[in-house]
Short mmCIF file of C-alpha atoms and ligand atoms in Angstrom, two decimals:
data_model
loop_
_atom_site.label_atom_id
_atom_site.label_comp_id
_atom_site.label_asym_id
_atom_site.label_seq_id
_atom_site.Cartn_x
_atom_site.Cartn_y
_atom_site.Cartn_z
CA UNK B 823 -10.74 13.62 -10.21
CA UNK B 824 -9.98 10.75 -7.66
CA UNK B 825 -11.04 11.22 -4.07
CA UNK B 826 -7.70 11.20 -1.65
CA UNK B 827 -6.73 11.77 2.22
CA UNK B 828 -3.88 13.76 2.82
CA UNK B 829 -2.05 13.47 5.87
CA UNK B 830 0.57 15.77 7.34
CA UNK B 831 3.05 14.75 10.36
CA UNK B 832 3.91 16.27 13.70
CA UNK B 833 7.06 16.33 15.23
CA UNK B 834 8.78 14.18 13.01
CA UNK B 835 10.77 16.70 11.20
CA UNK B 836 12.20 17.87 14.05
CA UNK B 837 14.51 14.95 13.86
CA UNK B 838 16.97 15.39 12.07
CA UNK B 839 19.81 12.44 11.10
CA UNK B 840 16.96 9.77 12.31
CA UNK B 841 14.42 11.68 10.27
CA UNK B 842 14.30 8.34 7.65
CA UNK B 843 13.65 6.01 10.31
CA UNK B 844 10.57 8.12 12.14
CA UNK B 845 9.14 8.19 8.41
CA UNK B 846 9.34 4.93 7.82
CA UNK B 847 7.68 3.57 11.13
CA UNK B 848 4.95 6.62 10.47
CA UNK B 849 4.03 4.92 7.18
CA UNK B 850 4.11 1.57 8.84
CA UNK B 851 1.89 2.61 11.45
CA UNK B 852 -0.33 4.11 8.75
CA UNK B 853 -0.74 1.11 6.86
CA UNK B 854 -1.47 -0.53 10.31
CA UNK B 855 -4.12 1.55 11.00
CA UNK B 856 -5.52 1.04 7.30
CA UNK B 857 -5.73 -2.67 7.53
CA UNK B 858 -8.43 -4.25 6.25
CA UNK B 859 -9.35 -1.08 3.49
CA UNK B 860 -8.01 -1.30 -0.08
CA UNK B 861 -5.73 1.63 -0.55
CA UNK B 862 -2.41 3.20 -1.58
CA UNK B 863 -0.01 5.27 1.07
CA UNK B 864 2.28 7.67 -1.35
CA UNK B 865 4.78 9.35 0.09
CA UNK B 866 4.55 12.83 -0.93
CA UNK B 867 7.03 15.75 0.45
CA UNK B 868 6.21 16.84 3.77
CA UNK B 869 3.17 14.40 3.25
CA UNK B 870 1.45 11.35 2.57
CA UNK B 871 -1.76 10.66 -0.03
CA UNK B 872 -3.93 7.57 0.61
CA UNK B 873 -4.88 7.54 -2.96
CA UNK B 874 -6.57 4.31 -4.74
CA UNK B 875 -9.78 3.09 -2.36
CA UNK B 876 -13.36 3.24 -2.74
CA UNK B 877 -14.99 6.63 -2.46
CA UNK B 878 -17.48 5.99 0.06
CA UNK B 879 -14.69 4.69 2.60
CA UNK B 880 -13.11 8.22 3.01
CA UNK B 881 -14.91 9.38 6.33
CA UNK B 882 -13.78 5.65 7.81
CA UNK B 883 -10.17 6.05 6.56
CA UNK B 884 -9.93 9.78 7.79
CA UNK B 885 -11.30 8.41 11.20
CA UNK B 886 -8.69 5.44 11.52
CA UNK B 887 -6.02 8.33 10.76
CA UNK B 888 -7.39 10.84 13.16
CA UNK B 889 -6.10 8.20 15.94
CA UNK B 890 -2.24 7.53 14.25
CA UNK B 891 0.28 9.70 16.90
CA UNK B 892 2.42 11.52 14.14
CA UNK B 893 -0.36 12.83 12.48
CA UNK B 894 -0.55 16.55 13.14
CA UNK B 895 -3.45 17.22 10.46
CA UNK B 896 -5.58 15.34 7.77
CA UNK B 897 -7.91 16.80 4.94
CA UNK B 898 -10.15 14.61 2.99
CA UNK B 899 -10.02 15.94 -0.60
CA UNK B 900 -8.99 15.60 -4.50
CA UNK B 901 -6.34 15.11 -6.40
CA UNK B 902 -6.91 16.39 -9.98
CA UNK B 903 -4.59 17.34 -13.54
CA UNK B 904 -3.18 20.99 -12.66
CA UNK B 905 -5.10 22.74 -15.44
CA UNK B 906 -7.54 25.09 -14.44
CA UNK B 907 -10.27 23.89 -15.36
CA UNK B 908 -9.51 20.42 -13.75
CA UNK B 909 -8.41 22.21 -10.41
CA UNK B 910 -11.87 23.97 -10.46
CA UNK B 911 -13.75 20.76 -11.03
CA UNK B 912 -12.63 20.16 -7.80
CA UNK B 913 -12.62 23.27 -5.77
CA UNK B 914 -16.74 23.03 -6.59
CA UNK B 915 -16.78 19.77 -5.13
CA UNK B 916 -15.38 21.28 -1.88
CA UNK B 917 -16.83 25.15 -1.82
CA UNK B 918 -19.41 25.97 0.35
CA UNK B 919 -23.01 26.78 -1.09
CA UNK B 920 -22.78 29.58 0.46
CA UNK B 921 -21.29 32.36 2.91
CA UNK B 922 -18.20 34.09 3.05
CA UNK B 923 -15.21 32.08 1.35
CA UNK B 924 -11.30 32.80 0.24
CA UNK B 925 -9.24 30.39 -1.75
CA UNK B 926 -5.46 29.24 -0.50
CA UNK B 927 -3.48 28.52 -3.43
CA UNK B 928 0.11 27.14 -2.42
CA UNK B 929 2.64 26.12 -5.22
CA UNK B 930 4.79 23.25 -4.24
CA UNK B 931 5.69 23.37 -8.56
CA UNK B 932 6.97 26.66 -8.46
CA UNK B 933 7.27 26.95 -12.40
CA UNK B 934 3.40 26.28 -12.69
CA UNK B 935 2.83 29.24 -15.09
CA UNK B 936 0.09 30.97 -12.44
CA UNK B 937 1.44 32.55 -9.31
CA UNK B 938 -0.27 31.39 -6.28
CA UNK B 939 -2.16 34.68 -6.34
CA UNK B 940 -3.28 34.28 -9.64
CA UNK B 941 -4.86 30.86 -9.25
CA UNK B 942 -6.52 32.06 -6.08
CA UNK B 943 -8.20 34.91 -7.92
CA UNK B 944 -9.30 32.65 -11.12
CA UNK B 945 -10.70 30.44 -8.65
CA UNK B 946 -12.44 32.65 -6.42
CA UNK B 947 -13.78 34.77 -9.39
CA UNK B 948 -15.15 31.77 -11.32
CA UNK B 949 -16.79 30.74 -7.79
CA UNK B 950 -18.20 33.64 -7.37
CA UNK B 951 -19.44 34.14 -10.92
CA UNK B 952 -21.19 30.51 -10.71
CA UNK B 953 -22.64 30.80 -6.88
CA UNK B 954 -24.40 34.31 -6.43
CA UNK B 955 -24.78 33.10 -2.68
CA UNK B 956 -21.14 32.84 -2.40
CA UNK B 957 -19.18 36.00 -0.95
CA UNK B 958 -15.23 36.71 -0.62
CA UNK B 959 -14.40 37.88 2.36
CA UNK B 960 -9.98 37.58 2.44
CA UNK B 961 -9.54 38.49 6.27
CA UNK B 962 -11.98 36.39 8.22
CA UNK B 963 -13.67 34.06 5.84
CA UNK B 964 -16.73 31.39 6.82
CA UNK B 965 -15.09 28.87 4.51
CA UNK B 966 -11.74 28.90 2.66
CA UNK B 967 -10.49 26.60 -0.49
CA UNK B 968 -7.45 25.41 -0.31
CA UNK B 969 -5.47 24.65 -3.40
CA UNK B 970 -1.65 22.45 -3.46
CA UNK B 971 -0.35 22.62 -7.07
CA UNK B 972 1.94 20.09 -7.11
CA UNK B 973 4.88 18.81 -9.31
CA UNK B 974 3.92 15.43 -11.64
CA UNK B 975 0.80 18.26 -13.01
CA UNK B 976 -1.53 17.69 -10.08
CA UNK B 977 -3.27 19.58 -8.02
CA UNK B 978 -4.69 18.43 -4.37
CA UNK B 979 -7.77 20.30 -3.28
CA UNK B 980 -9.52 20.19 0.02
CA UNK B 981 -12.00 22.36 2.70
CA UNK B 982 -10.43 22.02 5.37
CA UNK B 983 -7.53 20.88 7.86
CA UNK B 984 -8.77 18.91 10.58
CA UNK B 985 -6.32 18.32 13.58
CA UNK B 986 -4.89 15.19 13.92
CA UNK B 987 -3.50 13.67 17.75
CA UNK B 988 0.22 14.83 17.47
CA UNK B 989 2.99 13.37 19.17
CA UNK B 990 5.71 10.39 17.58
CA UNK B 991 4.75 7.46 15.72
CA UNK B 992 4.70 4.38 17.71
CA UNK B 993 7.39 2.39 18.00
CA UNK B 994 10.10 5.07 17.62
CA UNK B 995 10.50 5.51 21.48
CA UNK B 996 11.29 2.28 22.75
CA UNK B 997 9.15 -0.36 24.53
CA UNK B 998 6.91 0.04 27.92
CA UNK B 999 4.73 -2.10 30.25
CA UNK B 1000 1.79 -0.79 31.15
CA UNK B 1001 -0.27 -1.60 34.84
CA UNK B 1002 -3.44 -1.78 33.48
CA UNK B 1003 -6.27 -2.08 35.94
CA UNK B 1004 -9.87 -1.84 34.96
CA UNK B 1005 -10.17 1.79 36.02
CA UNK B 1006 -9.95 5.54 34.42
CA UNK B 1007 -6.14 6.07 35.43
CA UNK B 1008 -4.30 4.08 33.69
CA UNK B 1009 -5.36 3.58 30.27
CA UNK B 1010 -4.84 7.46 30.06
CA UNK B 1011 -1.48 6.90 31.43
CA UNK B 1012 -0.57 4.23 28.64
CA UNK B 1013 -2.03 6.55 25.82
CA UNK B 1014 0.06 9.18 26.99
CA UNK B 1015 3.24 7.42 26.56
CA UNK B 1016 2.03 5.87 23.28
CA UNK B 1017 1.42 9.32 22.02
CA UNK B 1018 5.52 10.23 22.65
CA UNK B 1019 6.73 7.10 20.65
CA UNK B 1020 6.73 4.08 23.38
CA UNK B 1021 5.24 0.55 22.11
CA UNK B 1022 3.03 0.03 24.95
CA UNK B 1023 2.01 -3.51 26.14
CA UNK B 1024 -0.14 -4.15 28.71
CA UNK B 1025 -0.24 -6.32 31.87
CA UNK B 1026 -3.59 -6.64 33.76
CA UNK B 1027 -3.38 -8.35 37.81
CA UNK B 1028 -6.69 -10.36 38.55
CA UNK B 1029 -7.49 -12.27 42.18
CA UNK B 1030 -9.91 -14.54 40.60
CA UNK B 1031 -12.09 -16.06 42.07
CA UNK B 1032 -12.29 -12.99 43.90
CA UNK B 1033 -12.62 -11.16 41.13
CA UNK B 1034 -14.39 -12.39 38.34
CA UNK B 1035 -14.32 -12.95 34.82
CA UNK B 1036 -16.26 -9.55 34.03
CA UNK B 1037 -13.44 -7.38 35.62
CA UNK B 1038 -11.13 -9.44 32.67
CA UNK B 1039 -13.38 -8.37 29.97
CA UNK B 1040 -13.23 -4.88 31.25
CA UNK B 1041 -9.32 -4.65 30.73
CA UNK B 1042 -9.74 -6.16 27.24
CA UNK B 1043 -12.47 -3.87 26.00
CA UNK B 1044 -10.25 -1.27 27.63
CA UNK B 1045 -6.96 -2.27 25.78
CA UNK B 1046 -9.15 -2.80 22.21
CA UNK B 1047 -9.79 1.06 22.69
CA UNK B 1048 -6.23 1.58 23.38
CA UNK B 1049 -4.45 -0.57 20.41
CA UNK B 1050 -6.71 1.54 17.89
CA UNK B 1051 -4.01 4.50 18.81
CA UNK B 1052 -0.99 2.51 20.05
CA UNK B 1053 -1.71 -0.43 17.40
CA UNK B 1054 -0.76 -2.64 20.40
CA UNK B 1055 -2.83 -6.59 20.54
CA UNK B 1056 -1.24 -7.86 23.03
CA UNK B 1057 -2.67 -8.17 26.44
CA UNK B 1058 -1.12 -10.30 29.61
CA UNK B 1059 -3.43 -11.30 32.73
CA UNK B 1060 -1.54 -12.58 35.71
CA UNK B 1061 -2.90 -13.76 39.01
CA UNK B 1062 -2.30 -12.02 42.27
CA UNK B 1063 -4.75 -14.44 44.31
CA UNK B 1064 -2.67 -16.68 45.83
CA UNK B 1065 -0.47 -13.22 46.79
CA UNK B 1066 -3.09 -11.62 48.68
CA UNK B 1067 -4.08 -14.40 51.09
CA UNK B 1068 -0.46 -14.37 51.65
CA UNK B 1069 -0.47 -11.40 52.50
CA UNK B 1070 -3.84 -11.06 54.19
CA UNK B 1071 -2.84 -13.79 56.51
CA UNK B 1072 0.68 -12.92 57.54
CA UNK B 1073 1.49 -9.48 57.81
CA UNK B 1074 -0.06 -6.34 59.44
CA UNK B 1075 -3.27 -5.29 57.82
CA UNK B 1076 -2.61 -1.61 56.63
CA UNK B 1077 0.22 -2.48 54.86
CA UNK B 1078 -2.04 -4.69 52.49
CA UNK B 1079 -1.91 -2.32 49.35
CA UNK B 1080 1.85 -1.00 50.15
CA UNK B 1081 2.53 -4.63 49.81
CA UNK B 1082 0.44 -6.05 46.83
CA UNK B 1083 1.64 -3.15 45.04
CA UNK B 1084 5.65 -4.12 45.70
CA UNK B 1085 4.39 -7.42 44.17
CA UNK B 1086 3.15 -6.17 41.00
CA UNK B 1087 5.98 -4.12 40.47
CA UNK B 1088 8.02 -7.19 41.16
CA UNK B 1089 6.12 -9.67 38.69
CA UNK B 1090 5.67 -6.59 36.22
CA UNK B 1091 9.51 -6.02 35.78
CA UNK B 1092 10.52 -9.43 35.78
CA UNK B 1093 7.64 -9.97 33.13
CA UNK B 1094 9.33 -6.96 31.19
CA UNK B 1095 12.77 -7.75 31.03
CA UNK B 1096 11.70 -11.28 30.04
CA UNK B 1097 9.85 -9.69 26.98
CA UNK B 1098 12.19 -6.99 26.15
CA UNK B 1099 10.62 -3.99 27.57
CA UNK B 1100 12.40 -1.09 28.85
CA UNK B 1101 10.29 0.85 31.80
CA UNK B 1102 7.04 0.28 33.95
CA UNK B 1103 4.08 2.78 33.21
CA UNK B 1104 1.30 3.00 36.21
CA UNK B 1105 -1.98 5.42 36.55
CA UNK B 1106 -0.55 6.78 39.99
CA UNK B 1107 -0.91 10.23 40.45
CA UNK B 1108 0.44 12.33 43.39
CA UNK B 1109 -1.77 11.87 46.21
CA UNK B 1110 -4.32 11.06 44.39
CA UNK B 1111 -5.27 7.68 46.62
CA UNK B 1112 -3.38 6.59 49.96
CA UNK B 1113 -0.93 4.43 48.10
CA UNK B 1114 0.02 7.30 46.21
CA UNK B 1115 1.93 9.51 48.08
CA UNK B 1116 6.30 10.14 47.91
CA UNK B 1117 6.56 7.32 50.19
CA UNK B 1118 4.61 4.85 48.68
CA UNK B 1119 5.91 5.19 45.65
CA UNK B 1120 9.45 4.75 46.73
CA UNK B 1121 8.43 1.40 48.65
CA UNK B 1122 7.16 0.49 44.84
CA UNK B 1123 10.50 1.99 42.97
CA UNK B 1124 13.10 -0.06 45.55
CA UNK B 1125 12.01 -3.28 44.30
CA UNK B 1126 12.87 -2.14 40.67
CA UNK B 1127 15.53 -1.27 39.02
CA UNK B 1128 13.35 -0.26 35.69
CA UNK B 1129 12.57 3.14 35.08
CA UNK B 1130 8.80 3.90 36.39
CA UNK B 1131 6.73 6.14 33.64
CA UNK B 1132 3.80 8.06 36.07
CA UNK B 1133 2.50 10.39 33.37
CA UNK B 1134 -0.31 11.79 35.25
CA UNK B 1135 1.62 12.56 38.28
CA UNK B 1136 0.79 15.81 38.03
CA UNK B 1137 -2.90 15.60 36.82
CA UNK B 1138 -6.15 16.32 38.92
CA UNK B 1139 -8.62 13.72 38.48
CA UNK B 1140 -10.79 15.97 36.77
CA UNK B 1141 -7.89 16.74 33.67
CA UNK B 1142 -7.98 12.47 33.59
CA UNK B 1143 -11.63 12.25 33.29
CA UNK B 1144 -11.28 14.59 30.49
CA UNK B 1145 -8.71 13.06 28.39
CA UNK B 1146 -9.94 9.54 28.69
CA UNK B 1147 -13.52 10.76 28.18
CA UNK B 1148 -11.66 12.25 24.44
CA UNK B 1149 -9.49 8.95 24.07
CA UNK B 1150 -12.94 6.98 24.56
CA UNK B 1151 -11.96 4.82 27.78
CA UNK B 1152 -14.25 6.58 29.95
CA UNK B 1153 -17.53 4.66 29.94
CA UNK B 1154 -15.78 1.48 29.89
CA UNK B 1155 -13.50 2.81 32.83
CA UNK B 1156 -16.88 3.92 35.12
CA UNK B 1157 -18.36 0.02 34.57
CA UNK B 1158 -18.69 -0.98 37.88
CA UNK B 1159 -16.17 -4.34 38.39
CA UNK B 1160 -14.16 -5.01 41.73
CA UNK B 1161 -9.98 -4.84 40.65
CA UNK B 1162 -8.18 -6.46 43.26
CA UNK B 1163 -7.06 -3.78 44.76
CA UNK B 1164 -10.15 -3.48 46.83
CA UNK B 1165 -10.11 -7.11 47.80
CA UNK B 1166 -8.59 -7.27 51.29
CA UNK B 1167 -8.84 -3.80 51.15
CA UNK B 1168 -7.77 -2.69 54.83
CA UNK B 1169 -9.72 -0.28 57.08
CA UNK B 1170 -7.18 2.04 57.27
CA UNK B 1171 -4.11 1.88 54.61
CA UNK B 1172 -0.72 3.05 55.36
CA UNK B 1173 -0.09 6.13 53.67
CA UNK B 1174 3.62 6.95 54.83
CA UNK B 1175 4.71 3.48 55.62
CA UNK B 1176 8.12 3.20 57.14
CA UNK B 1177 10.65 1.16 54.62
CA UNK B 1178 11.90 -0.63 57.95
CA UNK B 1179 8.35 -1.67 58.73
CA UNK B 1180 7.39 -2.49 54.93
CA UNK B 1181 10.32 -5.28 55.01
CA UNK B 1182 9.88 -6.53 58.11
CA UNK B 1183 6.61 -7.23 57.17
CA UNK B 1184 7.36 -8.79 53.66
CA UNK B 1185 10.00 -10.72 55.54
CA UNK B 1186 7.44 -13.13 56.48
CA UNK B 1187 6.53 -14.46 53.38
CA UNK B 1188 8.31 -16.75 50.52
CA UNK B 1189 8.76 -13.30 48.04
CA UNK B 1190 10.85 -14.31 45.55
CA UNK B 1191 8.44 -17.91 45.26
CA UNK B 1192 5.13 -16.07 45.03
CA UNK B 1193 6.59 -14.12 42.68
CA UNK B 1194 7.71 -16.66 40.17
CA UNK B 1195 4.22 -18.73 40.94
CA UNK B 1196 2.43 -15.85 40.17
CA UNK B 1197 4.00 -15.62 36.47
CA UNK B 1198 3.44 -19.34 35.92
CA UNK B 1199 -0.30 -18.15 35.78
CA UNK B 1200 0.71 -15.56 32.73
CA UNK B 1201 -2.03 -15.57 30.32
CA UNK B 1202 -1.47 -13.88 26.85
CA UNK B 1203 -4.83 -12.78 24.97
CA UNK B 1204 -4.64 -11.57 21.17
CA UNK B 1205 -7.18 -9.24 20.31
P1 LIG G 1528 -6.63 3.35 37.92
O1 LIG G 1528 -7.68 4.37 37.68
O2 LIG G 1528 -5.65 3.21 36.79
O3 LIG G 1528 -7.21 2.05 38.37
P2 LIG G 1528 -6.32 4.11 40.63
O4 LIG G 1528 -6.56 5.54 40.82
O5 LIG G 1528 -7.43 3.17 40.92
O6 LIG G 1528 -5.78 3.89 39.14
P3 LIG G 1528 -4.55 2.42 42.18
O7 LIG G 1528 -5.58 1.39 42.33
O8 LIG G 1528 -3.76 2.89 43.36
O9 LIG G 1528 -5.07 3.76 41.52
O10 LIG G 1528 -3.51 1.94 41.10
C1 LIG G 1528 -2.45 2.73 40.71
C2 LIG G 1528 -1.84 2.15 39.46
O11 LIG G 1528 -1.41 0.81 39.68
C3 LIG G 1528 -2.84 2.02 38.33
O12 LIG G 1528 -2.97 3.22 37.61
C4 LIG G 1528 -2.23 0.92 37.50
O13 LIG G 1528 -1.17 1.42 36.70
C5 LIG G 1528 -1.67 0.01 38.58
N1 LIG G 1528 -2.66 -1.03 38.93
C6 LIG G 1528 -3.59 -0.98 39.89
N2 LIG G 1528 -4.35 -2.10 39.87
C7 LIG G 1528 -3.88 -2.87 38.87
C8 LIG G 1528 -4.23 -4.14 38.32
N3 LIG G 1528 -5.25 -4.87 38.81
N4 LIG G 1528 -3.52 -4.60 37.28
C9 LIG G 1528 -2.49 -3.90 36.77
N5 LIG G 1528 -2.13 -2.70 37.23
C10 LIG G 1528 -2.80 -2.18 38.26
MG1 LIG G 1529 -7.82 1.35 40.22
#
């Protein structure tokens, strides 16, 4: 009887001609998330056993799992010989002590000489027979058994399903940038798009010595959380300092944050197509701050020509709070460090700024050089 964690996918059937290449980035990702913990990944149909690793390690592997985007369920159970009495070895390992049960017996070796019936009634009745506490109840059971008799004479038997995160393996959708600040938005925003497929790396803006080295270590706690679902390490600081005085000195105050933000978009694509990345990811969400609003996201989108990726768009702050309390970012998010944003921070923002006005204003500074200063000061961290 060898311990095992059996791991069923998502959407990736769906796919048809391409459905090799989801599978084999899904495995790759798997292993990813294993690193570290001896194992084996088999391949079985319509699933995948980590077989082979020290007992004790199960719970930790299951957990790692839980976070893999592909994964639509996991079970941690056995994988036994498909005689009876081996198959029940196991199912007694996994029953309840007591309470209402049923046994689940599906037959993936359809020539197994019991039909799935049969097996679940042997089972049940040899339960029941050993555990006097034990009751069968078919319809709405406390506990049920499952049973997978498979081809190769084994048998995989686990308690339960539990529900893995969904969506496509990483990797399979292309490549994104993602805004990260130090706040709750955005590393929602980048999960999100992780979760349908998108490598996600990140690219963090800091005004130091305005802002200071804690607001950094924010953003990299933040994106450790993140790369244990989107398996990304790779984390890119660049300074908008010398930007903002620009700014702050030159042009007319409540157009501060309308302008910063046409910078970042700026240094953010150029940074992209430099590194291969195909779209721009941001937090923003509709009216959610003054800069976020139809026309100050347009100022943002005419300075790029890269699709922009605003998954939460449509979300109330309360529905982000939620999902990045469940993704974890939460209590690293609510850590109170100033992002740059609110340096210079102007009385009273712009919300519906004027395009005219915007680039009359930016007219009066050296764009395209601020720019390209601002991603000499590129910093890449490994994590
Ligand atoms: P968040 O909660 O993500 O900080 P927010 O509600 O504070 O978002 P803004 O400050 O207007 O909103 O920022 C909108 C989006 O711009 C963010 O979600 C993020 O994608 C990007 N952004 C803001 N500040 C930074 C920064 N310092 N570095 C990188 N991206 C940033
Ligand atoms: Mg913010």
């Amino acid at each position: 009887m060898e311990k095992v964690v059996i791991i069923r996918y998502a959407e990736i059937h769906l796919k048809g001609k391409n459905r090799g290449y989801f599978e084999h980035v899904f495995s790759i990702n798997l292993e990813k998330s294993l690193k570290g913990i001896r194992h084996e990944l088999h391949r079985l149909s319509g699933r995948w056993l980590v077989a082979n690793f020290e007992e004790e390690l199960a719970e930790e592997i299951a957990e790692r799992i839980s976070r893999v985007f592909g994964v639509q369920s996991y079970s941690i159970g056995f994988q036994v010989g498909s005689s009876m009495d081996e198959i029940f070895a196991a199912v007694k390992c996994v029953a309840p002590a007591s309470g209402t049960f049923k046994v689940v017996t599906h037959r993936g070796y359809k020539k197994y000489p019991l039909t799935s019936m049969e097996v679940s009634a042997a089972i049940g009745g040899r339960l029941l027979s050993e555990n006097p506490a034990l009751k069968v109840d078919v319809h709405e059971p406390e506990h049920t058994v499952y049973v997978d008799i498979r081809e190769n004479d084994t048998a995989l038997v686990f308690g339960s399903y539990e529900p893995g995160v969904g969506g496509m393996p990483v990797g399979t959708g292309g490549k994104g940038l993602l805004m990260i600040s130090g706040g709750i938005d955005s590393p929602v925003a980048g999960y999100m798009m992780a979760k349908r497929g998108l490598t996600v790396e990140l690219l963090h803006f800091h005004s130091y010595p305005y802002t200071n080295e804690g607001a950094k270590e924010k953003v990299v706690t933040l994106a450790k959380i993140l790369s244990q679902y989107s398996l990304v390490v790779k984390l890119t600081t660049v300074s908008v300092t010398h930007i903002q005085e620009e700014i702050h000195a030159k042009c007319a105050a409540e157009l501060n944050v309308t302008l910063l933000r046409r910078f970042m978009f700026r240094i953010a694509e150029r940074f992209a197509k430099r590194e291969g990345m195909q779209c721009l990811i941001t937090g923003e969400s509709l009216g959610q701050v003054a800069s976020q609003t139809i026309e100050g996201m347009t100022s943002s989108n005419a300075v790029v020509t890269l699709p922009v990726l605003r998954p939460l768009v449509g979300f109330d702050k309360d529905e982000i709070i939620e999902r990045a309390k469940k993704i974890g970012t939460f209590e690293t998010s609510i850590m109170p460090f100033e992002d740059c944003c609110t340096v210079f921070l102007p009385e009273h923002p712009a919300t519906r700024p004027k395009l005219s006005f915007i680039e009359g204003e930016e007219g009066k500074l050296e764009v395209e050089a601020l720019v390209e200063e601002a991603l000499k000061t590129a910093e890449k961290i490994f994590f």
